[in-house]
Amino acid sequence: MIEIIDKAPPEVDQFQRRALMVGVVASAVCVLGAIFNLDQFFRSYLVAYVFWLGITLGCLAILMLQHMSGGAWGLVIRRLLESATRTLPLLALMFLPVAFGVRSVYIWAQPVAADAPEALKQALAHKAPYLNVPFFLARAVFYFAVWNLMAYFLNKWSLEQDRTGHRPLTTRLQALSGPGLVLYGLTVTFASIDWMMSLEPQWFSTMYGVLIMGGQALSAMAFIIAVVVVLSQYKPLSEVIKPRHLHDLGKLMLAFLMLWAYFSFSQFLIIWAGNLPEEIPWYVRRLQTPWKWVGLALVVLQFALPFVLLLSRDLKRNARRLVVVATAVIVMRLVDLIWMTGPEFHEGAFRIHWMDVIMPIGLGGLWLAYFAHQLKARPLLPIGDPFLEEALAPSGH
Amino acid sequence: MQDDTEDPVSDSTITPPSVIGGHQTFASVTDKISAIALAKRTRTGWFIGAGISFLLTMLLLYTIGYLVLTGIGIWGNNIPVGWAFDIINFVWWIGIGHAGTLISAILLLLRQQWRTSINRFAEAMTLFAVASAGLFPLLHTGRPWLAYWLFPYPNTMGVWPQFRSPLIWDVFAVSTYATVSALFWFIGLIPDLATLRDRARRRTAKIIYGILAMGWRGSARHWHRYETAYLLLAGLATPLVVSVHTVVSFDFAVGIIPGWHTTVFPPYFVAGAIYSGFAMVMTLAIPLRKFYGLEDFITMRHLRNMSKIMLATGLIVGYGYMIETFTAWYSASTFEEFMIRNRMTGPYAPLYWLLILCNILIPQILWSKKARGNVLLLFVVSIIVNIGMWLERFIIIVTSLHRDFLPSSWAMYRPTFWDFSMFLGTIGLFLSLLFLFIRFLPMISIFEIRTILPQAEVHEAGD
């Protein structure tokens, strides 16, 4: 069985070319847009960027999680997760526009307006030791160094195991994954404070990092399900992926969905009930403006509907239906990120710029092309893992 | 004390060696476990332990009697610290219960076989912990005989609970939790009660176990219904692992007291509950397996897995402290900043740093594989975590209240003798119930252990 698991199918090549084309065209259109409205370009870019970075980092976290937990579900998707983490150098490069756009996007990076409210002035003065451009950039360099180092070793040892089949490598991967998850939690928390929460520099929520991590895991799981389903139409994965694998992955997506909803609702309830002047404006801008319809859509389409659908065992075992739910979840993640950031750019007014839609497509095209490129680089299953045979056995779990 | 039953490959495998040590067979499992419950002679050690626990229970009854006659003024809490030991101990006990539910429900659904030897007494622990926890809010009402006013029922007084208050959600969350946990535990016991009924020699024992076994005959139909009911209850209990402590965290977070009102509370409380729960399971399991010679059933693998869960949940708790401290500064709010500074350097600062030591620093030793194999060390760490989690609730509740928004109302909280006697008394109640449980009921699930013995594995033809 193992012999047939070799390289990715030729369809991946075709996908890579198309993704690259779409990515280049859409990005070029947005660069044109930047000439007319540079500020808007940087804002749209930030949202698109954190969306695709979120999927990548979610894959990094799930990769470490499956090393810790073991199980067949992790083995069949390990190579897809690894391919996603190998895009982190590209994402580090893609951070440059965010770095250049700091002064367009973040209020705290701009000179304080003379007529700004006193409370804002005070908050900015207080936070200046943390929210300043050099430290902001230094932190970003640190985050990318940590993420890339972890991805590098996880990929290196996994490839080594392909050749040698050494069992101690499994232990080594586990030994990295435990502290790796701790580092992931800390870096993502502060990255999300830096890149998203500080858009409204007066607002704060201790749940924010946890909420972003939940969203990353959710979008990554949905993305992986979509990739698994597509690849399972072609050899070699068509020989390997069985409904029970999809079932397990579907259950995990359901678990992440519930976690995300739990974090979101808890944050909302606590802030709503407290109704404090320093916290509630964030929700007022999102729930007492036309943005509320977006919020409602999130409740229905990012939680209620997929939740009910994913309860069904049949749906989780049906590739075509599962991929529809996964795609919807991915799209709603983007909507969620727009909802979390958009109201800050227009003082609560509801405005969607065309670049908010085109930029994620452009960045996504480039990212997906690079992902496909990485996917081709290695066998689609970790052929050296001592537990692979067992995981693929007809009755194994 | 390095344990001799250590299994070398247990740390890094997908299909680890058998969960059960030694060379057990169906008969030896049944003999070994049921003998503890059916033995004619009770061991002296049991009498000593149960006797001390019983005395502490008497102290509890005395305290409750005095409390009801005099009023809750005998406790140290008073404005501004209106909540103190009563809620600290409530949260502490409720948190301890969570490990039982997690082990029995979530690990069952996740097909984790190693749960099987520890689920029974972990569930019993949950029940007794919830019973101890429930006493505190009940008695804090001052007139416990009117506690039914908390339930929404049509009455002539026009009294209706305030549904926007998390305290009412607590009533529902905790009573649901107690009900489901009791059902789950009892249903899990039925096949074993039937085993005890069939093996008991004394007539009274036969009759009592017989009544409790509810006519269990072990027919295929019985088993079929049993399995369905058990899985359904596991499904019902799963959300409770998260929901109960989430609601408990809302008791604080929904208010606007600095130190209480923070959005990360729900997941951080749930993690803390599981942390303290596993610590308590370890604290109980380690002496039990030694005293009754159950090292083949509660193996090193169990202790290792539990210490890993403790490490993971302890790190989440640490994340909670970290993000709370960072945000207190980042918020630029005078009150938030003062709250954290007061915790770290104020009058209760020694307790705060002791909490950091117990909950965060010392448990980091569990990263070491060697430490996870040292039973004595695990026992000590688990007790330290229990202390740390109690201190955490003390710090959250008391330091947030004793420095009010108005400096004129600042005051110190000092627990009285009756605060301590009530707390010690519930420990006595908890331990007394536990002693009775291990003496009269099978503390390890006999029939489930039989299913995970290698002999029970059915090999399909051509497999």
Tab-separated table of C-alpha atoms in Angstrom, chain B residues 243-429:
chain	number	residue	atom	x	y	z
B	243	SER	CA	-20.610	24.915	31.126
B	244	VAL	CA	-20.528	24.579	34.915
B	245	HIS	CA	-17.264	26.357	35.478
B	246	THR	CA	-18.054	28.849	32.742
B	247	VAL	CA	-21.130	29.855	34.701
B	248	VAL	CA	-19.064	29.941	37.883
B	249	SER	CA	-16.654	32.323	36.154
B	250	PHE	CA	-19.622	34.478	35.089
B	251	ASP	CA	-20.464	34.891	38.791
B	252	PHE	CA	-17.412	37.114	38.858
B	253	ALA	CA	-16.829	38.315	35.310
B	254	VAL	CA	-20.330	39.656	34.724
B	255	GLY	CA	-19.852	42.137	37.570
B	256	ILE	CA	-17.601	45.155	37.056
B	257	ILE	CA	-15.152	44.668	39.917
B	258	PRO	CA	-11.554	45.025	38.669
B	259	GLY	CA	-9.976	41.593	38.996
B	260	TRP	CA	-13.310	39.918	38.329
B	261	HIS	CA	-14.468	41.579	35.164
B	262	THR	CA	-12.211	40.189	32.487
B	263	THR	CA	-13.169	38.361	29.331
B	264	VAL	CA	-10.678	35.494	29.549
B	265	PHE	CA	-12.308	34.161	32.713
B	266	PRO	CA	-14.490	31.385	31.210
B	267	PRO	CA	-11.807	29.258	29.489
B	268	TYR	CA	-9.291	30.053	32.203
B	269	PHE	CA	-11.675	28.929	34.958
B	270	VAL	CA	-12.498	25.727	33.093
B	271	ALA	CA	-8.804	24.929	32.673
B	272	GLY	CA	-8.223	25.684	36.355
B	273	ALA	CA	-11.064	23.377	37.329
B	274	ILE	CA	-9.652	20.487	35.337
B	275	TYR	CA	-6.192	21.267	36.720
B	276	SER	CA	-7.339	21.055	40.324
B	277	GLY	CA	-9.562	18.068	39.575
B	278	PHE	CA	-6.723	15.989	38.201
B	279	ALA	CA	-4.552	17.082	41.084
B	280	MET	CA	-7.179	15.724	43.472
B	281	VAL	CA	-7.531	12.463	41.526
B	282	MET	CA	-3.766	12.008	41.858
B	283	THR	CA	-3.821	12.926	45.536
B	284	LEU	CA	-6.394	10.200	46.118
B	285	ALA	CA	-5.227	7.587	43.623
B	286	ILE	CA	-1.609	7.411	44.738
B	287	PRO	CA	-2.272	6.391	48.359
B	288	LEU	CA	-5.212	4.180	47.354
B	289	ARG	CA	-3.261	2.084	44.876
B	290	LYS	CA	-0.507	1.662	47.432
B	291	PHE	CA	-2.791	0.799	50.339
B	292	TYR	CA	-4.954	-1.713	48.457
B	293	GLY	CA	-2.209	-3.011	46.158
B	294	LEU	CA	-3.905	-1.811	42.987
B	295	GLU	CA	-0.717	-0.965	41.100
B	296	ASP	CA	-1.738	-3.297	38.277
B	297	PHE	CA	-4.926	-1.336	37.661
B	298	ILE	CA	-3.858	2.217	38.348
B	299	THR	CA	-0.559	1.964	36.547
B	300	MET	CA	2.253	4.402	35.944
B	301	ARG	CA	0.679	5.082	32.588
B	302	HIS	CA	-2.370	6.540	34.317
B	303	LEU	CA	-0.254	8.720	36.538
B	304	ARG	CA	1.846	9.899	33.597
B	305	ASN	CA	-1.170	10.770	31.483
B	306	MET	CA	-2.791	12.621	34.352
B	307	SER	CA	0.384	14.560	35.032
B	308	LYS	CA	0.497	15.571	31.370
B	309	ILE	CA	-3.072	16.846	31.556
B	310	MET	CA	-2.141	18.723	34.718
B	311	LEU	CA	0.830	20.294	32.995
B	312	ALA	CA	-1.262	21.373	29.993
B	313	THR	CA	-4.145	22.830	32.001
B	314	GLY	CA	-1.690	24.437	34.427
B	315	LEU	CA	-0.075	26.235	31.505
B	316	ILE	CA	-3.472	27.557	30.402
B	317	VAL	CA	-3.997	28.864	33.927
B	318	GLY	CA	-0.574	30.504	33.704
B	319	TYR	CA	-1.633	32.089	30.422
B	320	GLY	CA	-4.643	33.511	32.253
B	321	TYR	CA	-2.443	35.158	34.900
B	322	MET	CA	-0.085	36.467	32.239
B	323	ILE	CA	-2.711	38.033	29.987
B	324	GLU	CA	-4.553	39.496	32.967
B	325	THR	CA	-1.385	41.180	34.189
B	326	PHE	CA	-0.417	42.449	30.753
B	327	THR	CA	-3.898	43.775	30.054
B	328	ALA	CA	-4.073	45.487	33.438
B	329	TRP	CA	-1.184	47.640	32.261
B	330	TYR	CA	-2.277	47.822	28.616
B	331	SER	CA	-5.814	48.870	29.530
B	332	ALA	CA	-4.491	52.191	30.861
B	333	SER	CA	-7.246	51.946	33.463
B	334	THR	CA	-6.299	53.228	36.899
B	335	PHE	CA	-8.411	50.631	38.665
B	336	GLU	CA	-7.142	47.649	36.691
B	337	GLU	CA	-3.559	48.681	37.226
B	338	PHE	CA	-4.097	49.252	40.914
B	339	MET	CA	-5.746	45.866	41.271
B	340	ILE	CA	-2.758	43.974	39.888
B	341	ARG	CA	-0.256	46.085	41.813
B	342	ASN	CA	-2.249	45.519	44.972
B	343	ARG	CA	-2.228	41.767	44.375
B	344	MET	CA	1.506	41.714	43.858
B	345	THR	CA	2.593	44.139	46.568
B	346	GLY	CA	-0.468	44.753	48.747
B	347	PRO	CA	-1.350	43.210	52.106
B	348	TYR	CA	-2.120	39.800	50.577
B	349	ALA	CA	1.003	39.754	48.388
B	350	PRO	CA	2.636	36.784	50.205
B	351	LEU	CA	-0.402	34.670	49.332
B	352	TYR	CA	-0.224	35.841	45.722
B	353	TRP	CA	3.400	34.814	45.353
B	354	LEU	CA	2.711	31.545	47.127
B	355	LEU	CA	-0.026	30.958	44.572
B	356	ILE	CA	2.387	31.613	41.689
B	357	LEU	CA	4.857	29.230	43.292
B	358	CYS	CA	2.290	26.450	43.833
B	359	ASN	CA	0.316	26.780	40.631
B	360	ILE	CA	2.856	27.891	38.065
B	361	LEU	CA	6.456	27.406	39.109
B	362	ILE	CA	6.582	24.066	40.931
B	363	PRO	CA	4.357	22.138	38.473
B	364	GLN	CA	6.813	22.957	35.645
B	365	ILE	CA	8.798	20.014	36.970
B	366	LEU	CA	6.246	17.846	35.164
B	367	TRP	CA	7.977	18.677	31.871
B	368	SER	CA	10.581	16.167	32.945
B	369	LYS	CA	9.812	12.602	31.972
B	370	LYS	CA	11.700	11.396	35.003
B	371	ALA	CA	9.532	13.473	37.312
B	372	ARG	CA	6.408	12.030	35.724
B	373	GLY	CA	7.648	8.591	36.736
B	374	ASN	CA	8.298	9.437	40.369
B	375	VAL	CA	5.198	8.591	42.370
B	376	LEU	CA	6.169	10.363	45.554
B	377	LEU	CA	7.002	13.524	43.646
B	378	LEU	CA	3.691	13.374	41.759
B	379	PHE	CA	1.873	13.027	45.063
B	380	VAL	CA	3.611	16.081	46.499
B	381	VAL	CA	3.051	18.144	43.349
B	382	SER	CA	-0.628	17.211	43.256
B	383	ILE	CA	-1.096	18.418	46.830
B	384	ILE	CA	0.780	21.616	46.035
B	385	VAL	CA	-1.530	22.229	43.069
B	386	ASN	CA	-4.558	21.684	45.283
B	387	ILE	CA	-3.237	24.332	47.640
B	388	GLY	CA	-2.364	26.608	44.743
B	389	MET	CA	-5.825	26.402	43.236
B	390	TRP	CA	-7.391	27.211	46.594
B	391	LEU	CA	-5.095	30.224	46.921
B	392	GLU	CA	-6.039	31.316	43.401
B	393	ARG	CA	-9.685	31.606	44.385
B	394	PHE	CA	-8.739	33.368	47.602
B	395	ILE	CA	-6.671	35.916	45.691
B	396	ILE	CA	-9.284	36.501	43.001
B	397	ILE	CA	-12.121	36.933	45.459
B	398	VAL	CA	-10.596	38.676	48.450
B	399	THR	CA	-8.014	40.980	46.872
B	400	SER	CA	-10.547	42.232	44.347
B	401	LEU	CA	-13.061	43.109	47.040
B	402	HIS	CA	-10.993	44.431	49.922
B	403	ARG	CA	-9.811	47.449	47.924
B	404	ASP	CA	-13.050	48.975	46.760
B	405	PHE	CA	-13.395	51.874	44.301
B	406	LEU	CA	-13.705	54.147	47.351
B	407	PRO	CA	-10.665	54.127	49.630
B	408	SER	CA	-12.953	55.031	52.533
B	409	SER	CA	-14.517	51.588	52.383
B	410	TRP	CA	-11.270	49.652	52.249
B	411	ALA	CA	-10.904	46.910	54.837
B	412	MET	CA	-9.035	43.715	55.502
B	413	TYR	CA	-10.613	40.290	55.486
B	414	ARG	CA	-9.678	37.860	58.217
B	415	PRO	CA	-11.245	34.399	58.330
B	416	THR	CA	-12.616	33.374	61.731
B	417	PHE	CA	-12.430	30.006	63.433
B	418	TRP	CA	-15.818	29.139	61.912
B	419	ASP	CA	-14.572	29.805	58.407
B	420	PHE	CA	-11.838	27.257	58.923
B	421	SER	CA	-14.019	24.774	60.783
B	422	MET	CA	-16.546	24.826	57.964
B	423	PHE	CA	-13.836	24.286	55.346
B	424	LEU	CA	-12.160	21.495	57.306
B	425	GLY	CA	-15.577	20.037	57.973
B	426	THR	CA	-16.357	19.731	54.262
B	427	ILE	CA	-12.990	18.045	53.744
B	428	GLY	CA	-14.121	15.637	56.459
B	429	LEU	CA	-17.457	15.082	54.756
